[in-house]
Short mmCIF file of C-alpha atoms and ligand atoms in Angstrom, two decimals:
data_model
loop_
_atom_site.label_atom_id
_atom_site.label_comp_id
_atom_site.label_asym_id
_atom_site.label_seq_id
_atom_site.Cartn_x
_atom_site.Cartn_y
_atom_site.Cartn_z
CA UNK A 247 71.73 -107.62 -45.99
CA UNK A 248 73.17 -110.98 -45.51
CA UNK A 249 70.07 -112.47 -47.41
CA UNK A 250 70.88 -110.78 -50.02
CA UNK A 251 74.43 -111.62 -50.15
CA UNK A 252 73.95 -115.45 -50.26
CA UNK A 253 71.46 -114.45 -52.93
CA UNK A 254 74.01 -113.42 -55.41
CA UNK A 255 75.79 -116.58 -54.14
CA UNK A 256 73.78 -118.43 -55.21
CA UNK A 257 73.03 -116.76 -59.02
CA UNK A 258 76.54 -117.35 -59.38
CA UNK A 259 76.34 -120.58 -58.38
CA UNK A 260 73.42 -121.04 -61.05
CA UNK A 261 75.68 -119.29 -63.75
CA UNK A 262 78.58 -121.38 -62.73
CA UNK A 263 76.45 -124.87 -62.83
CA UNK A 264 74.94 -123.17 -66.58
CA UNK A 265 78.62 -122.63 -67.72
CA UNK A 266 78.77 -126.44 -66.69
CA UNK A 267 76.78 -127.62 -68.28
CA UNK A 268 76.61 -125.64 -71.31
CA UNK A 269 80.26 -125.73 -71.94
CA UNK A 270 81.17 -129.32 -70.41
CA UNK A 271 84.16 -127.57 -68.12
CA UNK A 272 84.03 -129.82 -65.66
CA UNK A 273 82.68 -132.88 -67.97
CA UNK A 274 83.14 -136.30 -65.66
CA UNK A 275 85.76 -136.86 -67.72
CA UNK A 276 87.16 -134.58 -65.19
CA UNK A 277 86.54 -136.55 -62.54
CA UNK A 278 90.41 -137.59 -61.62
CA UNK A 279 90.81 -133.34 -61.88
CA UNK A 280 88.18 -132.70 -59.12
CA UNK A 281 89.44 -135.66 -56.53
CA UNK A 282 93.38 -133.41 -57.12
CA UNK A 283 91.90 -130.44 -57.20
CA UNK A 284 89.61 -132.23 -53.54
CA UNK A 285 93.33 -133.62 -52.19
CA UNK A 286 95.46 -130.33 -53.23
CA UNK A 287 95.32 -127.36 -50.21
CA UNK A 288 93.90 -124.01 -50.77
CA UNK A 289 97.94 -122.65 -50.50
CA UNK A 290 99.21 -125.32 -53.26
CA UNK A 291 96.46 -123.97 -55.63
CA UNK A 292 97.34 -120.24 -54.81
CA UNK A 293 101.00 -121.04 -55.73
CA UNK A 294 100.13 -122.57 -58.83
CA UNK A 295 98.72 -119.17 -59.64
CA UNK A 296 100.76 -117.17 -58.18
CA UNK A 297 98.59 -115.70 -56.88
CA UNK A 298 96.02 -115.57 -54.18
CA UNK A 299 92.41 -116.51 -54.85
CA UNK A 300 90.02 -114.21 -52.94
CA UNK A 301 86.61 -115.85 -53.01
CA UNK A 302 87.88 -119.07 -52.55
CA UNK A 303 85.87 -119.68 -50.74
CA UNK A 304 82.79 -119.41 -52.38
CA UNK A 305 83.82 -121.52 -55.05
CA UNK A 306 81.76 -124.99 -56.36
CA UNK A 307 82.96 -128.95 -54.84
CA UNK A 308 84.91 -129.51 -56.97
CA UNK A 309 84.99 -126.54 -59.12
CA UNK A 310 87.94 -126.75 -60.84
CA UNK A 311 89.10 -122.98 -61.82
CA UNK A 312 89.45 -121.77 -64.90
CA UNK A 313 92.67 -121.13 -65.13
CA UNK A 314 93.86 -124.76 -64.66
CA UNK A 315 90.76 -126.05 -66.86
CA UNK A 316 92.80 -123.44 -70.41
CA UNK A 317 96.10 -125.62 -69.34
CA UNK A 318 94.64 -128.84 -69.68
CA UNK A 319 92.64 -128.07 -72.92
CA UNK A 320 96.29 -126.48 -73.72
CA UNK A 321 98.56 -129.89 -73.45
CA UNK A 322 96.12 -131.75 -74.67
CA UNK A 323 96.48 -130.58 -77.38
CA UNK A 324 99.71 -130.53 -77.47
CA UNK A 325 100.42 -127.18 -76.20
CA UNK A 326 102.81 -124.92 -74.43
CA UNK A 327 100.73 -123.80 -71.41
CA UNK A 328 102.52 -119.71 -72.56
CA UNK A 329 99.81 -119.64 -74.89
CA UNK A 330 97.05 -117.48 -74.70
CA UNK A 331 93.46 -118.87 -74.21
CA UNK A 332 90.71 -116.92 -76.13
CA UNK A 333 88.25 -118.59 -76.95
CA UNK A 334 86.97 -122.27 -75.63
CA UNK A 335 84.04 -122.86 -77.85
CA UNK A 336 85.15 -122.61 -80.31
CA UNK A 337 89.11 -123.16 -80.20
CA UNK A 338 90.95 -119.81 -80.46
CA UNK A 339 94.78 -119.73 -79.36
CA UNK A 340 96.93 -116.69 -79.32
CA UNK A 341 100.76 -117.23 -79.32
CA UNK A 342 102.29 -114.96 -78.20
CA UNK A 343 105.37 -113.31 -80.39
CA UNK A 344 108.05 -113.89 -78.65
CA UNK A 345 107.48 -117.45 -79.04
CA UNK A 346 107.28 -117.28 -82.44
CA UNK A 347 111.64 -116.17 -82.81
CA UNK A 348 111.68 -120.40 -84.77
CA UNK A 349 111.94 -119.94 -87.82
CA UNK A 350 109.86 -123.06 -88.31
CA UNK A 351 106.76 -122.13 -86.03
CA UNK A 352 106.98 -125.86 -84.25
CA UNK A 353 102.81 -127.69 -83.57
CA UNK A 354 103.17 -126.19 -79.78
CA UNK A 355 103.50 -123.10 -80.53
CA UNK A 356 101.28 -122.59 -83.74
CA UNK A 357 97.84 -120.40 -83.30
CA UNK A 358 94.88 -122.49 -83.81
CA UNK A 359 91.90 -120.47 -84.85
CA UNK A 360 88.65 -122.70 -85.35
CA UNK A 361 85.24 -121.65 -86.15
CA UNK A 362 83.44 -124.75 -85.76
CA UNK A 363 83.92 -127.60 -83.14
CA UNK A 364 86.98 -130.20 -84.07
CA UNK A 365 86.05 -133.29 -84.90
CA UNK A 366 85.48 -136.53 -82.52
CA UNK A 367 86.02 -139.58 -84.36
CA UNK A 368 88.77 -138.97 -86.89
CA UNK A 369 88.67 -142.76 -88.75
CA UNK A 370 92.25 -142.38 -91.04
CA UNK A 371 90.94 -145.65 -92.61
CA UNK A 372 88.01 -144.53 -94.34
CA UNK A 373 89.31 -141.03 -95.00
CA UNK A 374 88.14 -139.90 -98.69
CA UNK A 375 88.70 -136.70 -99.96
CA UNK A 376 85.88 -136.04 -103.14
CA UNK A 377 86.49 -133.48 -105.83
CA UNK A 378 83.35 -131.84 -107.11
CA UNK A 379 81.23 -129.95 -108.48
CA UNK A 380 79.44 -127.96 -111.90
CA UNK A 381 83.00 -127.92 -112.92
CA UNK A 382 84.89 -131.12 -112.66
CA UNK A 383 84.25 -133.84 -115.30
CA UNK A 384 83.49 -136.07 -112.88
CA UNK A 385 83.04 -136.43 -109.17
CA UNK A 386 85.87 -138.44 -107.58
CA UNK A 387 86.87 -139.97 -104.36
CA UNK A 388 90.22 -140.80 -103.51
CA UNK A 389 90.62 -142.86 -100.12
CA UNK A 390 94.60 -141.11 -98.33
CA UNK A 391 96.70 -144.07 -99.26
CA UNK A 392 95.44 -143.63 -102.68
CA UNK A 393 96.46 -139.99 -102.39
CA UNK A 394 99.73 -140.36 -100.52
CA UNK A 395 100.83 -143.03 -103.70
CA UNK A 396 99.00 -141.58 -106.48
CA UNK A 397 101.19 -137.99 -105.95
CA UNK A 398 103.96 -136.37 -106.33
CA UNK A 399 104.69 -135.48 -102.24
CA UNK A 400 106.53 -131.56 -102.47
CA UNK A 401 107.47 -129.38 -99.17
CA UNK A 402 107.21 -125.36 -98.35
CA UNK A 403 107.42 -123.55 -95.68
CA UNK A 404 104.22 -121.54 -95.29
CA UNK A 405 102.80 -118.70 -93.76
CA UNK A 406 99.65 -118.87 -92.68
CA UNK A 407 98.24 -115.18 -91.01
CA UNK A 408 94.16 -115.05 -89.45
CA UNK A 409 93.42 -112.27 -91.43
CA UNK A 410 91.03 -110.87 -88.08
CA UNK A 411 94.99 -111.02 -86.08
CA UNK A 412 95.59 -107.74 -85.10
CA UNK A 413 91.84 -106.57 -84.99
CA UNK A 414 92.31 -106.28 -81.03
CA UNK A 415 93.88 -102.54 -81.76
CA UNK A 416 90.92 -101.82 -83.81
CA UNK A 417 88.90 -98.95 -82.88
CA UNK A 418 85.43 -98.29 -82.87
CA UNK A 419 85.99 -102.21 -81.64
CA UNK A 420 85.50 -104.86 -84.42
CA UNK A 421 83.39 -107.30 -83.33
CA UNK A 422 85.39 -110.98 -83.16
CA UNK A 423 88.28 -112.55 -81.59
CA UNK A 424 90.34 -109.47 -80.64
CA UNK A 425 94.38 -110.92 -81.29
CA UNK A 426 97.17 -109.04 -80.82
CA UNK A 427 99.44 -110.02 -83.78
CA UNK A 428 100.28 -114.01 -82.89
CA UNK A 429 97.89 -115.37 -85.14
CA UNK A 430 100.15 -115.92 -86.98
CA UNK A 431 102.48 -119.13 -87.70
CA UNK A 432 105.28 -120.18 -90.77
CA UNK A 433 105.29 -124.29 -90.36
CA UNK A 434 106.73 -126.86 -93.52
CA UNK A 435 103.72 -128.47 -94.61
CA UNK A 436 104.15 -131.36 -97.10
CA UNK A 437 101.56 -132.75 -99.33
CA UNK A 438 100.24 -132.81 -103.08
CA UNK A 439 99.32 -130.16 -104.85
CA UNK A 440 96.03 -129.07 -105.45
CA UNK A 441 96.91 -128.59 -108.47
CA UNK A 442 98.17 -132.48 -109.37
CA UNK A 443 95.20 -133.75 -108.70
CA UNK A 444 92.28 -131.58 -110.72
CA UNK A 445 94.60 -132.90 -113.37
CA UNK A 446 93.49 -136.31 -112.61
CA UNK A 447 89.98 -135.93 -111.62
CA UNK A 448 89.98 -133.42 -115.14
CA UNK A 449 87.92 -130.39 -114.85
CA UNK A 450 86.46 -127.54 -116.59
CA UNK A 451 87.13 -124.26 -118.73
CA UNK A 452 84.62 -122.58 -117.09
CA UNK A 453 86.13 -123.43 -113.58
CA UNK A 454 87.49 -120.25 -111.84
CA UNK A 455 87.30 -121.26 -107.44
CA UNK A 456 87.64 -124.06 -105.35
CA UNK A 457 85.88 -124.13 -102.16
CA UNK A 458 86.41 -126.65 -99.40
CA UNK A 459 84.71 -128.62 -97.72
CA UNK A 460 85.59 -129.48 -93.72
CA UNK A 461 84.73 -132.26 -91.34
CA UNK A 462 84.53 -129.91 -88.57
CA UNK A 463 81.52 -129.23 -86.80
CA UNK A 464 78.86 -126.44 -86.67
CA UNK A 465 78.93 -124.37 -83.50
CA UNK A 466 74.96 -125.27 -83.03
CA UNK A 467 75.24 -128.94 -83.86
CA UNK A 468 73.18 -129.02 -87.45
CA UNK A 469 74.96 -131.58 -89.55
CA UNK A 470 73.54 -129.23 -92.33
CA UNK A 471 75.36 -126.20 -91.43
CA UNK A 472 79.01 -125.55 -92.33
CA UNK A 473 81.38 -123.57 -89.78
CA UNK A 474 83.19 -122.88 -92.91
CA UNK A 475 83.47 -123.22 -96.94
CA UNK A 476 85.95 -120.81 -97.74
CA UNK A 477 87.98 -121.47 -100.99
CA UNK A 478 90.26 -120.12 -103.27
CA UNK A 479 90.61 -118.69 -107.24
CA UNK A 480 91.27 -121.23 -109.15
CA UNK A 481 94.14 -119.07 -110.46
CA UNK A 482 95.97 -120.20 -107.11
CA UNK A 483 94.90 -123.25 -106.45
CA UNK A 484 97.50 -124.10 -109.47
CA UNK A 485 99.97 -123.14 -107.98
CA UNK A 486 102.95 -124.77 -106.87
CA UNK A 487 103.18 -124.34 -103.13
CA UNK A 488 99.50 -124.15 -103.41
CA UNK A 489 99.31 -128.59 -101.88
CA UNK A 490 96.74 -131.00 -99.55
CA UNK A 491 98.62 -131.27 -97.25
CA UNK A 492 98.98 -134.32 -94.87
CA UNK A 493 102.00 -133.55 -93.04
CA UNK A 494 102.61 -130.84 -90.83
CA UNK A 495 106.34 -130.27 -90.13
CA UNK A 496 107.74 -133.60 -90.72
CA UNK A 497 104.79 -135.52 -88.83
CA UNK A 498 101.47 -136.37 -89.40
CA UNK A 499 99.19 -132.89 -88.97
CA UNK A 500 98.20 -132.58 -85.63
CA UNK A 501 94.02 -132.65 -84.72
CA UNK A 502 93.42 -129.45 -83.81
CA UNK A 503 94.82 -128.25 -87.31
CA UNK A 504 94.01 -130.56 -89.50
CA UNK A 505 94.78 -133.92 -89.13
CA UNK A 506 94.06 -135.88 -91.18
CA UNK A 507 94.08 -133.90 -95.06
CA UNK A 508 93.91 -129.98 -95.36
CA UNK A 509 94.35 -127.31 -98.49
CA UNK A 510 97.84 -124.70 -97.44
CA UNK A 511 97.29 -122.60 -99.55
CA UNK A 512 100.07 -119.78 -97.93
CA UNK A 513 99.68 -115.92 -98.42
CA UNK A 514 96.72 -115.71 -98.17
CA UNK A 515 94.11 -114.99 -95.73
CA UNK A 516 94.96 -118.99 -92.84
CA UNK A 517 90.72 -119.21 -93.13
CA UNK A 518 91.15 -119.86 -97.04
CA UNK A 519 93.69 -123.14 -96.06
CA UNK A 520 90.29 -126.01 -94.63
CA UNK A 521 91.44 -128.27 -92.75
CA UNK A 522 89.39 -132.07 -91.08
CA UNK A 523 89.36 -131.76 -96.09
CA UNK A 524 86.99 -133.58 -96.74
CA UNK A 525 85.70 -132.56 -100.09
CA UNK A 526 86.61 -129.70 -102.53
CA UNK A 527 83.96 -127.85 -105.13
CA UNK A 528 84.91 -126.74 -108.39
CA UNK A 529 82.60 -123.72 -109.28
CA UNK A 530 81.79 -122.56 -111.46
CA UNK A 531 81.37 -119.45 -110.23
CA UNK A 532 83.11 -117.16 -106.63
CA UNK A 533 81.93 -119.99 -104.32
CA UNK A 534 79.07 -118.99 -101.27
CA UNK A 535 80.23 -121.41 -98.86
CA UNK A 536 79.68 -120.57 -95.29
CA UNK A 537 82.11 -117.64 -94.59
CA UNK A 538 82.34 -116.05 -98.14
CA UNK A 539 79.51 -113.59 -97.87
CA UNK A 540 80.36 -110.08 -97.10
CA UNK A 541 81.23 -108.71 -94.61
CA UNK A 542 83.81 -112.10 -94.46
CA UNK A 543 87.00 -111.85 -94.52
CA UNK A 544 86.40 -109.45 -96.66
CA UNK A 545 86.95 -105.12 -96.70
CA UNK A 546 85.82 -102.25 -98.74
CA UNK A 547 87.54 -100.82 -101.59
CA UNK A 548 87.22 -97.08 -100.46
CA UNK A 549 87.42 -96.24 -97.59
CA UNK A 550 85.03 -95.51 -94.46
CA UNK A 551 84.60 -94.18 -91.72
CA UNK A 552 85.57 -95.73 -88.13
CA UNK A 553 81.81 -97.44 -86.94
CA UNK A 554 80.38 -96.58 -90.43
CA UNK A 555 78.08 -99.15 -91.94
CA UNK A 556 79.32 -100.58 -95.40
CA UNK A 557 77.56 -101.35 -98.13
CA UNK A 558 78.64 -105.49 -99.66
CA UNK A 559 79.51 -103.69 -103.41
CA UNK A 560 82.28 -101.17 -101.85
CA UNK A 561 83.43 -104.67 -100.46
CA UNK A 562 86.09 -107.08 -101.10
CA UNK A 563 87.38 -110.67 -100.40
CA UNK A 564 90.64 -109.48 -98.75
CA UNK A 565 93.35 -111.84 -101.38
CA UNK A 566 97.34 -111.40 -100.81
CA UNK A 567 97.63 -110.85 -97.61
CA UNK A 568 99.87 -107.63 -96.68
CA UNK A 569 103.03 -106.58 -95.51
CA UNK A 570 104.26 -107.21 -92.22
CA UNK A 571 106.32 -108.27 -89.71
CA UNK A 572 107.10 -109.18 -85.83
CA UNK A 573 110.03 -108.65 -83.85
CA UNK A 574 110.33 -112.19 -81.75
CA UNK A 575 113.93 -111.09 -79.89
CA UNK A 576 113.77 -110.17 -77.29
CA UNK A 577 110.39 -109.78 -75.35
CA UNK A 578 109.15 -106.30 -74.96
CA UNK A 579 109.72 -105.28 -71.30
CA UNK A 580 113.39 -106.86 -72.09
CA UNK A 581 116.36 -104.59 -69.84
CA UNK A 582 119.95 -104.85 -70.55
CA UNK A 583 122.92 -102.89 -69.52
CA UNK A 584 124.43 -99.93 -71.64
CA UNK A 585 127.14 -100.60 -73.59
CA UNK A 586 126.43 -103.73 -74.62
CA UNK A 587 124.40 -103.93 -78.08
CA UNK A 588 121.14 -105.61 -78.85
CA UNK A 589 120.21 -108.04 -81.37
CA UNK A 590 117.15 -107.64 -82.69
CA UNK A 591 115.33 -110.03 -84.69
CA UNK A 592 111.97 -111.74 -86.61
CA UNK A 593 110.52 -112.23 -89.33
CA UNK A 594 108.22 -110.66 -91.90
CA UNK A 595 106.18 -111.84 -94.57
CA UNK A 596 104.17 -110.02 -97.80
CA UNK A 597 101.55 -112.16 -99.41
CA UNK A 598 101.99 -113.44 -102.17
CA UNK A 599 104.92 -110.47 -102.55
CA UNK A 600 108.68 -110.44 -101.87
CA UNK A 601 109.56 -108.37 -98.56
CA UNK A 602 112.53 -105.92 -99.96
CA UNK A 603 113.07 -104.61 -96.79
CA UNK A 604 113.28 -104.31 -92.88
CA UNK A 605 114.44 -101.03 -90.59
CA UNK A 606 114.20 -100.60 -87.71
CA UNK A 607 113.93 -97.56 -84.99
CA UNK A 608 114.82 -96.35 -82.08
CA UNK A 609 113.37 -93.08 -81.52
CA UNK A 610 109.56 -93.35 -82.39
CA UNK A 611 109.70 -93.19 -86.39
CA UNK A 612 111.97 -90.26 -87.29
CA UNK A 613 115.16 -92.05 -88.69
CA UNK A 614 115.32 -95.35 -89.45
CA UNK A 615 117.43 -97.84 -89.91
CA UNK A 616 118.37 -101.38 -91.98
CA UNK A 617 117.91 -104.87 -90.70
CA UNK A 618 119.40 -107.88 -92.36
CA UNK A 619 117.24 -109.65 -94.62
CA UNK A 620 116.83 -113.29 -95.54
CA UNK A 621 115.05 -114.44 -98.64
CA UNK A 622 112.74 -116.16 -97.64
CA UNK A 623 112.87 -120.59 -98.53
CA UNK A 624 110.78 -120.95 -101.49
CA UNK A 625 107.72 -118.39 -102.06
CA UNK A 626 105.38 -117.61 -99.63
CA UNK A 627 107.08 -118.26 -96.07
CA UNK A 628 108.23 -115.33 -94.19
CA UNK A 629 111.47 -114.18 -94.31
CA UNK A 630 113.81 -113.81 -91.17
CA UNK A 631 115.77 -110.09 -89.75
CA UNK A 632 118.02 -109.49 -87.70
CA UNK A 633 120.21 -106.29 -86.72
CA UNK A 634 122.48 -105.02 -83.77
CA UNK A 635 121.07 -102.27 -82.30
CA UNK A 636 123.42 -99.52 -79.75
CA UNK A 637 121.48 -97.46 -77.84
CA UNK A 638 122.56 -94.32 -76.78
CA UNK A 639 122.01 -94.23 -73.20
CA UNK A 640 120.48 -95.44 -70.06
CA UNK A 641 116.16 -95.17 -70.55
CA UNK A 642 113.03 -96.90 -72.12
CA UNK A 643 112.87 -96.79 -75.89
CA UNK A 644 110.98 -98.70 -78.39
CA UNK A 645 112.51 -101.00 -81.18
CA UNK A 646 109.64 -99.89 -84.19
CA UNK A 647 109.75 -102.69 -86.96
CA UNK A 648 108.51 -102.07 -90.32
CA UNK A 649 108.96 -104.12 -93.95
CA UNK A 650 108.95 -103.17 -97.19
CA UNK A 651 107.60 -105.51 -100.08
CA UNK A 652 108.96 -105.24 -102.99
CA UNK A 653 106.38 -103.55 -104.97
CA UNK A 654 107.54 -100.49 -102.28
CA UNK A 655 104.67 -100.59 -99.96
CA UNK A 656 105.78 -99.79 -96.44
CA UNK A 657 103.66 -101.40 -93.31
CA UNK A 658 102.13 -97.94 -91.07
CA UNK A 659 102.93 -96.62 -88.06
CA UNK A 660 99.81 -96.59 -87.27
CA UNK A 661 97.09 -99.36 -87.32
CA UNK A 662 95.82 -98.80 -91.14
CA UNK A 663 92.29 -98.55 -92.57
CA UNK A 664 88.96 -99.43 -90.24
CA UNK A 665 86.74 -101.96 -91.55
CA UNK A 666 83.67 -103.70 -90.40
CA UNK A 667 85.81 -106.81 -88.97
CA UNK A 668 89.34 -105.16 -88.32
CA UNK A 669 91.02 -107.14 -90.57
CA UNK A 670 94.51 -106.51 -91.62
CA UNK A 671 96.06 -105.35 -89.39
CA UNK A 672 99.37 -104.68 -90.60
CA UNK A 673 100.57 -101.77 -88.63
CA UNK A 674 104.34 -101.71 -87.27
CA UNK A 675 105.75 -103.67 -84.83
CA UNK A 676 107.11 -102.55 -81.65
CA UNK A 677 108.71 -103.61 -78.45
CA UNK A 678 109.39 -101.88 -75.17
CA UNK A 679 113.54 -102.22 -74.07
CA UNK A 680 114.62 -100.95 -70.83
CA UNK A 681 118.77 -100.06 -71.50
CA UNK A 682 120.37 -99.48 -67.62
N1 LIG B 105 87.79 -126.73 -91.47
C1 LIG B 105 88.26 -125.59 -90.94
N2 LIG B 105 89.07 -124.47 -91.57
C2 LIG B 105 90.08 -123.98 -91.49
C3 LIG B 105 88.88 -123.29 -90.22
C4 LIG B 105 87.99 -123.78 -89.22
O1 LIG B 105 87.29 -123.38 -88.10
N3 LIG B 105 87.43 -125.08 -89.99
N4 LIG B 105 89.45 -121.72 -89.49
C5 LIG B 105 90.43 -121.58 -91.44
C6 LIG B 105 90.42 -119.84 -89.59
S1 LIG B 105 89.57 -118.45 -89.89
C7 LIG B 105 92.18 -120.47 -90.28
S2 LIG B 105 92.94 -118.67 -88.72
C8 LIG B 105 92.88 -120.90 -89.98
C9 LIG B 105 93.63 -120.53 -88.77
O2 LIG B 105 94.32 -122.21 -88.93
P1 LIG B 105 95.31 -123.17 -87.53
O3 LIG B 105 94.33 -123.44 -86.40
O4 LIG B 105 95.83 -123.99 -88.08
O5 LIG B 105 96.40 -122.09 -87.58
O6 LIG B 105 92.26 -122.47 -90.69
C10 LIG B 105 90.52 -122.27 -91.07
N5 LIG B 105 91.14 -122.98 -92.12
MO1 LIG B 106 91.04 -116.92 -90.24
#
């Protein structure tokens, strides 16, 4: 019995060490951290965690609990420690909905979705953007200074929502990050119009698609592989709001979000907004870079049965995102006294369309009242809604919000059409409220 127990302990140790090696959870740069861990007592560590470390005695010497590691990484990425780490290789970090209350999403609260590894050394003085592909008259490169000085600068607030936002609610589960509803942001992006850049390069009449190429590396470390290289149809590329951006919220783009240069195309799944932008391919056919192929970022044209395999011919590339809304205040679980009105607020967006109406229900969708809804500051920016709710008596309630776009399409009350990769879950957001 004791033999068995000690065996399992040593294999656990091995497991942890392997992990350390593979994912460098305890890299040498964390020396100070380790010294710190040695010095502080288990009791103070437990109070930082808000819980006892039950098997603390089994922790290898110098082991840094994942909790502290994640806090460190979030801090070094400039992120609010309340964000939720779904994955650290690659980094995928979700924003709890109540932290999205601001009209313009601040950098520290913006979700992170990476397919590969964040580039390590970025030399801005030698950074160039190259425009190439079958459909350019001739290949051309620009330095950052040239991009900034040669073209007019524009600023737009743009909604970027991951195509897989809400994936965690699909059943049977779809593979991929199990996002809640927090993989969405709406920051202010400043840069030059992609259209102005393409005009300057000169593109051929047969151009139909623009593909992006970023400086992030593939998880395998293979320099010949791109982690992701998606893109947009030429009509989207030519819209005024489609930018090659170098600023976010009035500052350099944070490293996690694509410093020093990023393609930004609001209203489409955020996967088309290429970070760490090094090159653009002007294509005479639909771009065929990494994650352009089925089933990536595609959904069935005809509905399929949950769990069913879907033939490639029945899949289309996701373009404009569907209508959606989130209640950002109060936080789900809020409790407040009877007799007071509850103010709810949130944001709604509808891909390339505008949101026409947002309504709320406190009776599980039986009746709906309309919210006050603001116009977007510009196309493809989310819109703010607000309502005052009076509750009839003490008890448990849910507040549901439902947005409708200008084509009359509303959010579904239940999770919409299952699809193999779990995209486009735009079901109504719900919060719990207790009136006491
Ligand atoms: N170069 C590059 N660009 C990228 C990605 C990536 O992994 N590499 N991820 C894409 C995906 S899937 C999303 S949802 C958004 C996330 O943007 P954010 O991390 O700035 O929130 O970036 C997109 N652009
Ligand atoms: Mo994404």
